[in-house]
Short mmCIF file of C-alpha atoms in Angstrom, two decimals:
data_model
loop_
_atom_site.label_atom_id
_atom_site.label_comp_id
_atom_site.label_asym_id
_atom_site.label_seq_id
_atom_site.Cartn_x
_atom_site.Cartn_y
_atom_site.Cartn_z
CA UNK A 4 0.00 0.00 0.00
CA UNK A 5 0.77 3.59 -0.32
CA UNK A 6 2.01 6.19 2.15
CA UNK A 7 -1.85 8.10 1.51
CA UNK A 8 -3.95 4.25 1.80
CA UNK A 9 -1.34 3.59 4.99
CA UNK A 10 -2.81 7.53 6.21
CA UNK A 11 -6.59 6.70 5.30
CA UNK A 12 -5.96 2.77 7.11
CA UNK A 13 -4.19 5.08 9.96
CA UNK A 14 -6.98 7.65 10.52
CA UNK A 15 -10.28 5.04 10.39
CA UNK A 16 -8.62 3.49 13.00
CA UNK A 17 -8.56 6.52 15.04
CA UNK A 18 -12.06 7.14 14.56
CA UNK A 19 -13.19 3.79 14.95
CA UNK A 20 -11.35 4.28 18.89
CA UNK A 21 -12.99 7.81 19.41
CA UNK A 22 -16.26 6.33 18.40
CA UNK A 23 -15.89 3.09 20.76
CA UNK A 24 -14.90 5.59 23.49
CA UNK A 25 -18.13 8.03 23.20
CA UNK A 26 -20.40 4.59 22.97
CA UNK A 27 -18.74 3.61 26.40
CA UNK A 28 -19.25 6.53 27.77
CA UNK A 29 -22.71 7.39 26.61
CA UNK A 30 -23.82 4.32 27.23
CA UNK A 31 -21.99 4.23 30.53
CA UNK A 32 -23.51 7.68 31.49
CA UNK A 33 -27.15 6.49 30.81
CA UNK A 34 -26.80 3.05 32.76
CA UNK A 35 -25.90 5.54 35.37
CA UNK A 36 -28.65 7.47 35.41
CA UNK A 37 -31.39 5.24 34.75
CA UNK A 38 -29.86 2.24 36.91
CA UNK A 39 -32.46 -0.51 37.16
CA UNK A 40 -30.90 -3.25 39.54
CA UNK A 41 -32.36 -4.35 42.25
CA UNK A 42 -31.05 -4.90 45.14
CA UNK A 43 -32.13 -8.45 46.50
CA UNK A 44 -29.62 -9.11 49.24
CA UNK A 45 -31.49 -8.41 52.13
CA UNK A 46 -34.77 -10.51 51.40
CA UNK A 47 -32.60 -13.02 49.82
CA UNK A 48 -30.77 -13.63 53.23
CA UNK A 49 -33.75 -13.45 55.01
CA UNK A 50 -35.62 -15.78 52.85
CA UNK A 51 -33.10 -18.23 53.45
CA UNK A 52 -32.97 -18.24 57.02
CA UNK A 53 -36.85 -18.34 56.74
CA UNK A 54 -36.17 -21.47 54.81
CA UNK A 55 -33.95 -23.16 57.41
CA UNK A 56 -35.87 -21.87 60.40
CA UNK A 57 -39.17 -22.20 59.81
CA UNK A 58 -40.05 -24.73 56.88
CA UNK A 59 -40.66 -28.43 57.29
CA UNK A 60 -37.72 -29.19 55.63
CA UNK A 61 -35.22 -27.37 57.43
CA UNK A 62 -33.73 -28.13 61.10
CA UNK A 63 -37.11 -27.13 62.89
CA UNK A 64 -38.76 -30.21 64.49
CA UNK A 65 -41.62 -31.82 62.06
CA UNK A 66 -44.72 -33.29 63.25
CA UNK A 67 -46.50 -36.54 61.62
CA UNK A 68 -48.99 -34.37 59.69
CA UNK A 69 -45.94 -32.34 58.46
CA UNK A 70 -45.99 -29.44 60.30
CA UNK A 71 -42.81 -27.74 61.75
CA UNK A 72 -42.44 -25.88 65.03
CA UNK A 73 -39.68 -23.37 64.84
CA UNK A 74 -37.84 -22.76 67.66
CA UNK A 75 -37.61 -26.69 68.40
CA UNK A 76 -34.48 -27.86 66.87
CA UNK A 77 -34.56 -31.74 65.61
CA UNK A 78 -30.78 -32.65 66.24
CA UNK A 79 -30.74 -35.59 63.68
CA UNK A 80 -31.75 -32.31 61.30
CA UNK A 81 -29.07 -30.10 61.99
CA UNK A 82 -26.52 -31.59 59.99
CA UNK A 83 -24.93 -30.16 57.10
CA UNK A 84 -26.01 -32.77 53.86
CA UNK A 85 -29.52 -32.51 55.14
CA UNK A 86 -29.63 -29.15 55.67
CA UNK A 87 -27.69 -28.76 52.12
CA UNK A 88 -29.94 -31.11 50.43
CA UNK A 89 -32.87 -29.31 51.40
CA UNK A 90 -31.06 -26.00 50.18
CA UNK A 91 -29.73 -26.55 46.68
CA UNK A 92 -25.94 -25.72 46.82
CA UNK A 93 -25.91 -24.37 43.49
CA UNK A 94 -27.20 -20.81 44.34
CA UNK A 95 -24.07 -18.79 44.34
CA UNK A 96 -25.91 -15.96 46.35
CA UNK A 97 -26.24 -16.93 49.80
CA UNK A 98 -24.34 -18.76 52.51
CA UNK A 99 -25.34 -19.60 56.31
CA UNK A 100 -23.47 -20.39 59.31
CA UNK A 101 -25.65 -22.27 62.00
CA UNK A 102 -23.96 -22.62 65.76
CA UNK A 103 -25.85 -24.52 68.41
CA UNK A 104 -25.25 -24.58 71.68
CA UNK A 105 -27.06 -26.37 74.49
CA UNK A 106 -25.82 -28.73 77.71
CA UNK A 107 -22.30 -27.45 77.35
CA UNK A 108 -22.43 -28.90 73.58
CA UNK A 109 -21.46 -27.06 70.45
CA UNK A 110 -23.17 -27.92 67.16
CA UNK A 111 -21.97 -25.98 64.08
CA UNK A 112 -23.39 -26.35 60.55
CA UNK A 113 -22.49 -24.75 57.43
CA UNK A 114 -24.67 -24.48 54.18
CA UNK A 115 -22.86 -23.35 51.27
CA UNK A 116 -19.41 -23.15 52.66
CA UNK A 117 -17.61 -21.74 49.65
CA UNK A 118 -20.18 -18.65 49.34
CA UNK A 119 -20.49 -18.06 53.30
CA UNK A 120 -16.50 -18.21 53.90
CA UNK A 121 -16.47 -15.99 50.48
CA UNK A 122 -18.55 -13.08 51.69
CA UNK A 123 -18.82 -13.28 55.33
CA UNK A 124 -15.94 -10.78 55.30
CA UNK A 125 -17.50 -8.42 53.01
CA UNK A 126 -20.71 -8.64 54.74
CA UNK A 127 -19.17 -7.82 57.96
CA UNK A 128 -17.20 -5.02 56.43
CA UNK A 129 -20.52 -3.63 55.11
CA UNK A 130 -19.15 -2.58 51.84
CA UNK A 131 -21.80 -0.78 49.66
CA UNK A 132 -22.79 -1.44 45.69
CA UNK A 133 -21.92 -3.97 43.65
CA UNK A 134 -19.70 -6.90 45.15
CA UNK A 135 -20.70 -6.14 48.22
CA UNK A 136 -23.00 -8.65 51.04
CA UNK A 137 -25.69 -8.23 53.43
CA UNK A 138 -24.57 -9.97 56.58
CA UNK A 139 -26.82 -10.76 59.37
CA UNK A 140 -26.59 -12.18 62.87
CA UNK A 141 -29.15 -13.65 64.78
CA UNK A 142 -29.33 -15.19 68.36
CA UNK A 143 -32.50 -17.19 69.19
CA UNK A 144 -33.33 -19.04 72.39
CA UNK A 145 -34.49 -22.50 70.84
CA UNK A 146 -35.24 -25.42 72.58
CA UNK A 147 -32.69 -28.67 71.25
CA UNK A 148 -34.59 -32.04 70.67
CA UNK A 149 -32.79 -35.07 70.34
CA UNK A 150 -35.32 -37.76 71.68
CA UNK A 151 -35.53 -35.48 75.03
CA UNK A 152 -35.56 -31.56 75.90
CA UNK A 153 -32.92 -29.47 76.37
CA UNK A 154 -32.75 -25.75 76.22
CA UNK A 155 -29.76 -23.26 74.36
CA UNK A 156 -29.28 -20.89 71.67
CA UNK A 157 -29.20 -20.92 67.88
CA UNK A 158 -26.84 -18.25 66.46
CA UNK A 159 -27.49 -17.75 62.73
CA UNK A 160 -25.02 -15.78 60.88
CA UNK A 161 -26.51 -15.27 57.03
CA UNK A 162 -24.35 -13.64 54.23
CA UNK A 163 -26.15 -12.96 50.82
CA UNK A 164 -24.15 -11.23 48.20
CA UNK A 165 -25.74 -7.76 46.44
CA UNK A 166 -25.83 -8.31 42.50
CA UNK B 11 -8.00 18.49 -4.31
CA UNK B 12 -6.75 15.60 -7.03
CA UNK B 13 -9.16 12.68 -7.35
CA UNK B 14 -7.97 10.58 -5.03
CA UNK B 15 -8.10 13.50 -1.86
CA UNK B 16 -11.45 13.36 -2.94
CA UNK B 17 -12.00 9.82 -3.21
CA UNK B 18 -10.47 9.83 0.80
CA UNK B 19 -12.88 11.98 2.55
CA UNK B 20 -15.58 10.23 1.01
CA UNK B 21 -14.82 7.17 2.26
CA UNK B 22 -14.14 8.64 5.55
CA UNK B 23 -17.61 10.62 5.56
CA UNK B 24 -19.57 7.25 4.64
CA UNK B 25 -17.18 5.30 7.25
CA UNK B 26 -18.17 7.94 10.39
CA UNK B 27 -22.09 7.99 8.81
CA UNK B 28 -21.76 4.56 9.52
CA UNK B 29 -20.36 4.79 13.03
CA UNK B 30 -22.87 8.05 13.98
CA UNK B 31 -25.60 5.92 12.69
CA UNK B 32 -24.46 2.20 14.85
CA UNK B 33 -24.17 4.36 17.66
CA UNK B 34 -27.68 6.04 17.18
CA UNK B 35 -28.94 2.46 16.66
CA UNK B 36 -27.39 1.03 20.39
CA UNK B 37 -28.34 4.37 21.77
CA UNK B 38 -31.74 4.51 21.21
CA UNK B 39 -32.55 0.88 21.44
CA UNK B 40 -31.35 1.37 24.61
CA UNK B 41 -33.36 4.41 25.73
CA UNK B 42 -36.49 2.30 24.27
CA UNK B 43 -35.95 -0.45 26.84
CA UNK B 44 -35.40 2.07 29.76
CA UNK B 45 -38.43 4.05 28.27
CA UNK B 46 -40.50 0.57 28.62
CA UNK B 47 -39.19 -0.16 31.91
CA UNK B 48 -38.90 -3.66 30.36
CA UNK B 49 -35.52 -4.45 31.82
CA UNK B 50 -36.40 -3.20 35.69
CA UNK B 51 -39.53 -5.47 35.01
CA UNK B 52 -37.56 -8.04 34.10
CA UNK B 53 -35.00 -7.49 37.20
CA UNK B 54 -37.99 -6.83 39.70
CA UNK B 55 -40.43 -10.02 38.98
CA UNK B 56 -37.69 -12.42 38.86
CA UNK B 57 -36.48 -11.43 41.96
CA UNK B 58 -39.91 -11.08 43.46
CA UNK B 59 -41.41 -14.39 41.85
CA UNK B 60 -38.45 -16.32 43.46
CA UNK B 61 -38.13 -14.66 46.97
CA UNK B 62 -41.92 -15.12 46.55
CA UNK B 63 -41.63 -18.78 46.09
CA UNK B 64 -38.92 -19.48 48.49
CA UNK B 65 -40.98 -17.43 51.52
CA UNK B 66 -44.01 -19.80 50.62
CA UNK B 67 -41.83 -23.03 50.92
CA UNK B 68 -40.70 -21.21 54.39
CA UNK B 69 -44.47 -20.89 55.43
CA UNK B 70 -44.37 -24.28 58.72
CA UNK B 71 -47.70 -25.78 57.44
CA UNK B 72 -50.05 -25.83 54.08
CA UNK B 73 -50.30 -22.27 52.74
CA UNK B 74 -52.23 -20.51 49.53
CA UNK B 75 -50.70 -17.69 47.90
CA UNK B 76 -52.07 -15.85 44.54
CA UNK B 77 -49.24 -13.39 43.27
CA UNK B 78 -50.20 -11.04 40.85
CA UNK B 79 -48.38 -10.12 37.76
CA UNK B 80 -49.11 -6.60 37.06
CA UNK B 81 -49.85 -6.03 33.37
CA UNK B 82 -46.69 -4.56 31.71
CA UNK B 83 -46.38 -2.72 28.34
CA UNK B 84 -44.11 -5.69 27.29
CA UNK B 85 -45.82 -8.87 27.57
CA UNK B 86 -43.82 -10.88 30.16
CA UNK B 87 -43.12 -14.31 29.86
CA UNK B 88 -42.38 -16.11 33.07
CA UNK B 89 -40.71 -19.63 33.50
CA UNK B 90 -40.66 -21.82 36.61
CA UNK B 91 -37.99 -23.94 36.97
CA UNK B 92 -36.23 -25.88 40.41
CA UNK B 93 -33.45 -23.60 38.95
CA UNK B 94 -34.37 -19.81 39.13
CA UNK B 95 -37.79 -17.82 37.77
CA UNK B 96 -36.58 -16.70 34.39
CA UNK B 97 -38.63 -13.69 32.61
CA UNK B 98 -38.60 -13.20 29.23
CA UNK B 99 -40.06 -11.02 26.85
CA UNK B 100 -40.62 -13.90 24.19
CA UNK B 101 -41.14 -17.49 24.70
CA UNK B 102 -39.29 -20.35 24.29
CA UNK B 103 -36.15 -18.91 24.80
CA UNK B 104 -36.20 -16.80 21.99
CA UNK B 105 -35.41 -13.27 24.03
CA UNK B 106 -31.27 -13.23 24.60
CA UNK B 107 -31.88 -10.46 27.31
CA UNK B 108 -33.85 -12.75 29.25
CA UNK B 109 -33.24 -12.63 32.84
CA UNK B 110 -33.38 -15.78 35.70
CA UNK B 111 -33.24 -15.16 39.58
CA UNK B 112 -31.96 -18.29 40.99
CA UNK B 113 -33.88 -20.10 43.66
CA UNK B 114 -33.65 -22.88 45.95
CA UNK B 115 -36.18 -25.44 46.63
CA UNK B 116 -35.89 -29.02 46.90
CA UNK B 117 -39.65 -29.14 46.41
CA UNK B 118 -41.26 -29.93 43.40
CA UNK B 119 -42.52 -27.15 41.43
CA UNK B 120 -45.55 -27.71 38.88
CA UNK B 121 -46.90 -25.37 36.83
CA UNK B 122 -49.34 -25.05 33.62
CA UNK B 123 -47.51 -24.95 30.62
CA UNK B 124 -50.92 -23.37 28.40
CA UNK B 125 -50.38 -19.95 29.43
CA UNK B 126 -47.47 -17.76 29.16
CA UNK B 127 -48.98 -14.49 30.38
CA UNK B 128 -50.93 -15.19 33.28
CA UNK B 129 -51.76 -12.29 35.52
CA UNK B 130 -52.01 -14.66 38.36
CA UNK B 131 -49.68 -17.37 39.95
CA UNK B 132 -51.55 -19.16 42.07
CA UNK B 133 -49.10 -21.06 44.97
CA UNK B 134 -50.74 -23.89 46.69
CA UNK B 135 -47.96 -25.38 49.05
CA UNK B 136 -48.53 -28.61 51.15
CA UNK B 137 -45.67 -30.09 53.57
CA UNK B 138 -44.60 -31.95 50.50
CA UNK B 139 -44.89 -29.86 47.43
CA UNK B 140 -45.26 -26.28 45.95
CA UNK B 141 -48.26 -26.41 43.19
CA UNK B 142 -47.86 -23.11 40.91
CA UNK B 143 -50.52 -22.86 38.29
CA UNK B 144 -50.68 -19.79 36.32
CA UNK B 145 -54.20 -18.51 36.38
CA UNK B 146 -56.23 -16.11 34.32
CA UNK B 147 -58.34 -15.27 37.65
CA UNK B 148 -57.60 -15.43 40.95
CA UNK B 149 -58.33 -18.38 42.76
CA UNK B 150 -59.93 -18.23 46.03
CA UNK B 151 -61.47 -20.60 48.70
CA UNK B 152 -65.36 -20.76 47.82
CA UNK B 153 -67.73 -18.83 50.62
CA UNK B 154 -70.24 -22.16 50.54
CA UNK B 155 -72.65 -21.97 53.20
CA UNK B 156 -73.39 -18.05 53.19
CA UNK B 157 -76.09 -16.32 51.39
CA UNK B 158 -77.24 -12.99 51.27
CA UNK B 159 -80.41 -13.84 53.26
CA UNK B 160 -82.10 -11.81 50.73
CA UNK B 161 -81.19 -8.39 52.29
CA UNK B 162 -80.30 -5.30 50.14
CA UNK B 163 -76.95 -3.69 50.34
CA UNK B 164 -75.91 -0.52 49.43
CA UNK B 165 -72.38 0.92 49.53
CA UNK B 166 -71.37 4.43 49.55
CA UNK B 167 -69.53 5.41 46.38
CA UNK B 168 -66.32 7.17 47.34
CA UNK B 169 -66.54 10.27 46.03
CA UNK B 170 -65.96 12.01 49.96
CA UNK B 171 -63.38 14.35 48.63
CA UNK B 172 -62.67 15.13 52.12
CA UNK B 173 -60.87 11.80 52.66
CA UNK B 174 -58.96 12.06 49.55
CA UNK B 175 -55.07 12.22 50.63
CA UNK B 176 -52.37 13.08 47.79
CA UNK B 177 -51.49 9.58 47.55
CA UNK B 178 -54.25 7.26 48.97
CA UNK B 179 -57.59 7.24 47.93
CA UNK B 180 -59.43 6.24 51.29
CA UNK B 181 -63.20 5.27 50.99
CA UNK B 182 -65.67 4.70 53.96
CA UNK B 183 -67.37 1.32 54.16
CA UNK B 184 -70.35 2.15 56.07
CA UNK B 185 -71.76 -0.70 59.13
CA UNK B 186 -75.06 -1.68 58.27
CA UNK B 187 -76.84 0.59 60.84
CA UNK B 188 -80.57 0.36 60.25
CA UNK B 189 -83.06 -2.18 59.28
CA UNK B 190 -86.39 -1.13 57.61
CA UNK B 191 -89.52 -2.71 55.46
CA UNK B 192 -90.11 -0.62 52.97
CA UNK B 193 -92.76 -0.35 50.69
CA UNK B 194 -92.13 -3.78 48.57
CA UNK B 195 -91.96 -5.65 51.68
CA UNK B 196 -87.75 -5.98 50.70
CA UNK B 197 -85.54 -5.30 53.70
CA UNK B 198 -84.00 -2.01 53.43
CA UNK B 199 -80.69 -1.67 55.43
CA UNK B 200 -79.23 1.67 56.17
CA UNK B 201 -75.98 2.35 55.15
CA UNK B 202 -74.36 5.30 57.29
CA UNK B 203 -71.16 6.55 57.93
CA UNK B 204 -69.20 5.12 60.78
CA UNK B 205 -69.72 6.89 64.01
CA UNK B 206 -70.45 5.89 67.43
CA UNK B 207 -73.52 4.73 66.94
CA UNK B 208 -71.71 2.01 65.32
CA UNK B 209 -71.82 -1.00 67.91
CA UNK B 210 -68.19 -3.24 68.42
CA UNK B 211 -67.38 -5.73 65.67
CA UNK B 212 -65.54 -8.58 66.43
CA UNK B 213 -64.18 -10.04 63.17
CA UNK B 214 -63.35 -14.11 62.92
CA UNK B 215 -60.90 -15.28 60.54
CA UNK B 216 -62.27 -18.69 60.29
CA UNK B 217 -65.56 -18.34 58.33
CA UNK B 218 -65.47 -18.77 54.64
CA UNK B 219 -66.51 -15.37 53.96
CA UNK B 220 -63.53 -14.06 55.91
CA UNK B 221 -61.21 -16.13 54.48
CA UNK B 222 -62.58 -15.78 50.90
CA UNK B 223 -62.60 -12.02 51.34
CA UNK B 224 -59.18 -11.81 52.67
CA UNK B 225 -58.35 -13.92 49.67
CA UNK B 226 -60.00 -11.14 47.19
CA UNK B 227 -58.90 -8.62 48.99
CA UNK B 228 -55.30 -9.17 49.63
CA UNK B 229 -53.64 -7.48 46.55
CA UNK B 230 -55.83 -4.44 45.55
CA UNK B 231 -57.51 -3.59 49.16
CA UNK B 232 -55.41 -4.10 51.31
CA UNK B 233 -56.76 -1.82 54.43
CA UNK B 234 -59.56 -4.06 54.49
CA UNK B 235 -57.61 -7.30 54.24
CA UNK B 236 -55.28 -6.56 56.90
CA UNK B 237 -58.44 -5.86 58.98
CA UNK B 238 -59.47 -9.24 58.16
CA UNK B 239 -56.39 -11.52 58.35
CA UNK B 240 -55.47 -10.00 61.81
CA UNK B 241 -58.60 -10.85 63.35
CA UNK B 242 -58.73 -7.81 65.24
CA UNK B 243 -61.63 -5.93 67.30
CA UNK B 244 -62.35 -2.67 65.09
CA UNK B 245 -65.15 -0.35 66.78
CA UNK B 246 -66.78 3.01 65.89
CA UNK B 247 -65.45 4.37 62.40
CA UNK B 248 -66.60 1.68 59.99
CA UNK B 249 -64.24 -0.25 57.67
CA UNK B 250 -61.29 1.82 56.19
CA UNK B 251 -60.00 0.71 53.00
CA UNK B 252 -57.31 2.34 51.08
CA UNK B 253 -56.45 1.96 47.71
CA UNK B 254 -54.54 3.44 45.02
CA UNK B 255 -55.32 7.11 43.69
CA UNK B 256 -57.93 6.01 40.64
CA UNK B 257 -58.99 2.91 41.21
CA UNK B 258 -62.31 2.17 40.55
CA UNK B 259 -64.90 -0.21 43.11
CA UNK B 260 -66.29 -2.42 40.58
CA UNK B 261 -69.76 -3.62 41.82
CA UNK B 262 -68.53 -7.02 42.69
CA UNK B 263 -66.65 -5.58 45.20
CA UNK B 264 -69.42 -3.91 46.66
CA UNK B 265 -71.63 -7.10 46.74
CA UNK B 266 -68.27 -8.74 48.34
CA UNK B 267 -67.72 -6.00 51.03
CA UNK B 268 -71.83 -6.26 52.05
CA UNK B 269 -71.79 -9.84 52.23
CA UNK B 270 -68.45 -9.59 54.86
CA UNK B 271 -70.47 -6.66 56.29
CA UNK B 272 -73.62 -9.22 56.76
CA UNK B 273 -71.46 -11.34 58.01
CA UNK B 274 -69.49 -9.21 60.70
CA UNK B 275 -72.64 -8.55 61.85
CA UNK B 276 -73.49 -12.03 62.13
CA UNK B 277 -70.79 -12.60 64.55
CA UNK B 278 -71.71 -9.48 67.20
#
């Protein structure tokens, strides 16, 4: 080619990078202004603790016509592949940390392991925006069943990550 | 200029043309979709459908739950999976922007594939399964075993400007307060606004009028539904119910709101 085709070749390319920078920034601008995300991380966490705590299927005592009373903790329950099984592992957004503690005993159960020990820190940091976590803490007086009565406390830490 | 400056700055000129008009293309497609609030629909039902499902599954015993799907300028289509709630704005897969909020449930999820743009979701959850049927109407328990007992009701239209609030439109349900024959031989009952002479209601939850109008009621009345599901002792001022700015009673909402009325009194 010659030296003018090598300055035409030269100078589209230079206005093909000016024009990719004002679309990134226009479009950047405008997904600025009109942001549309949601954040879900603090009904997502709650909804999962919901799920452990109060469903039939989590580590709340179950009757024989299927009904569960929260704040009665079946022991053979509270076990991480049950609780995990009930809670499908693939959800990348939420992580729990269960610690039981009755007659001097210590019971601790993780569900999602990887995501909890992921964000835990960034939920206790309580980073804002994007790639940040809503961490929550809860202590609950519960009463432990494991074919008798005993009474203790349920600490539920909860991480869920903001989108 | 020679022939080939010229030939140059044409090519250039068609080349940024080009460019101005890709960008105008991605620009405005975009401002379309913002315009439409399609993609914050998108973000906002998926999210709510799931957390939705997930707080049903949560609920200890059997629970029914009717979610309504708001009608959008996009028609939405929603998909159910164990995965996630995915909403689309074509079926099949067909829309790339589609967007999925991912759920967890280890409970069976069944829904009915025939329509794609229900305005209900209907969740009927048992200790062993979560039932979600996509509904063109609402479905609510039946209120067998009550009539009307032949009585005339009357509600007050809500045209009391005086109640009107800049964001809630508030109307007065008004206690049945008065029985009188009139001329027919028809029971006449007096409709009046709430007021001391209005004796103490104690409302029941378990009746199937209760529970059918707490059903009806839940979405788009939700003063008197509250009322209702709490099961609370409400004296004097009648039967609040607030709504949005606009909406309009329909007169099966009337007949609904004088049968509970009937029935409240019923229960003094």
């Amino acid at each position: 080619m010659n030296k003018k085709g090598d300055s035409y070749l030269f100078q589209g390319i230079l206005d093909l990078f000016f024009v990719g920078v004002v679309v990134a920034v226009a479009v950047a601008i405008i997904t600025t202004i009109a942001s549309t995300t949601i954040d879900s991380a603090l009904p997502a966490g709650e909804t999962a603790f919901n799920r452990m705590y109060y469903s039939s299927n989590g580590f709340s005592y179950t009757d024989s016509l299927g009904v569960s009373h929260p704040g009665t903790i079946d022991l053979a329950r509270f076990d991480q592949k049950v609780l995990e099984e009930a809670y499908l592992q693939e959800i990348p957004m939420t992580g729990m940390k269960f610690t039981l503690n009755f007659d001097k005993r210590q019971e601790i159960v993780l569900v999602n392991e990887p995501v909890f020990k992921r964000l835990a820190p960034i939920g206790e940091a309580k980073l804002e925006g994007k790639g940040g976590a809503y961490f929550t803490k809860k202590i609950l007086p519960v009463t432990v069943y494991d074919g008798s009565y005993h009474a203790g406390t349920l600490t539920a830490e909860v991480v869920a990550s903001k989108r | 200029m020679n022939r080939k400056g010229d030939e140059g700055i044409f090519t250039r000129l068609i080349f940024r043309m080009l460019l101005a008009a890709l960008l105008l293309i991605v620009l405005l497609s975009f401002a379309n979709r913002q315009a439409n609030l399609t993609q914050f629909h998108k973000e906002y039902y998926s999210a709510d459908i799931a957390l939705t499902l997930d707080s049903v599954l949560g609920v200890p015993g059997d629970a029914q739950f009717n979610y309504y799907v708001s009608s959008t300028r996009t028609p939405l289509f929603i998909d159910i999976t164990k995965k996630g709630v995915t909403i689309a704005t074509a079926p099949n897969g067909n829309d790339i922007s589609a967007l999925m909020y991912p759920r967890a449930s280890d409970l069976a999820i069944m829904e009915d594939p025939s329509s794609h743009r229900p305005p209900w979701l209907s969740m009927d959850k048992t200790s062993q399964s979560l039932k979600v049927t996509k509904t063109q109407e609402k479905t609510c328990p039946s209120s067998e075993g009550f009539t009307l007992q032949g009585k005339k009701i009357g509600i007050f239209a809500p045209e009391d400007k005086e109640v009107e609030t800049a964001m809630l439109q508030v109307l007065h349900a008004f206690m049945p307060q008065s029985e009188t024959t009139i001329g027919n031989g028809d029971v006449n009952i007096g409709l009046k606004r709430g007021d001391n002479q209005v004796p103490r209601l104690i409302l029941g939850t378990d009746t199937p009028v209760t529970k059918r109008m707490v059903c009806l009621l839940r979405e788009e009345f939700i003063g008197l539904g509250d009322l209702l599901e709490s099961d609370q002792t409400y004296a004097g001022e009648g039967v609040l119910l607030e709504m949005p700015k606009g909406v309009q009673v329909p007169d099966a909402f009337a007949q609904h709101l004088a049968a509970v009325l009937l029935a409240l009194e019923d229960t003094k």
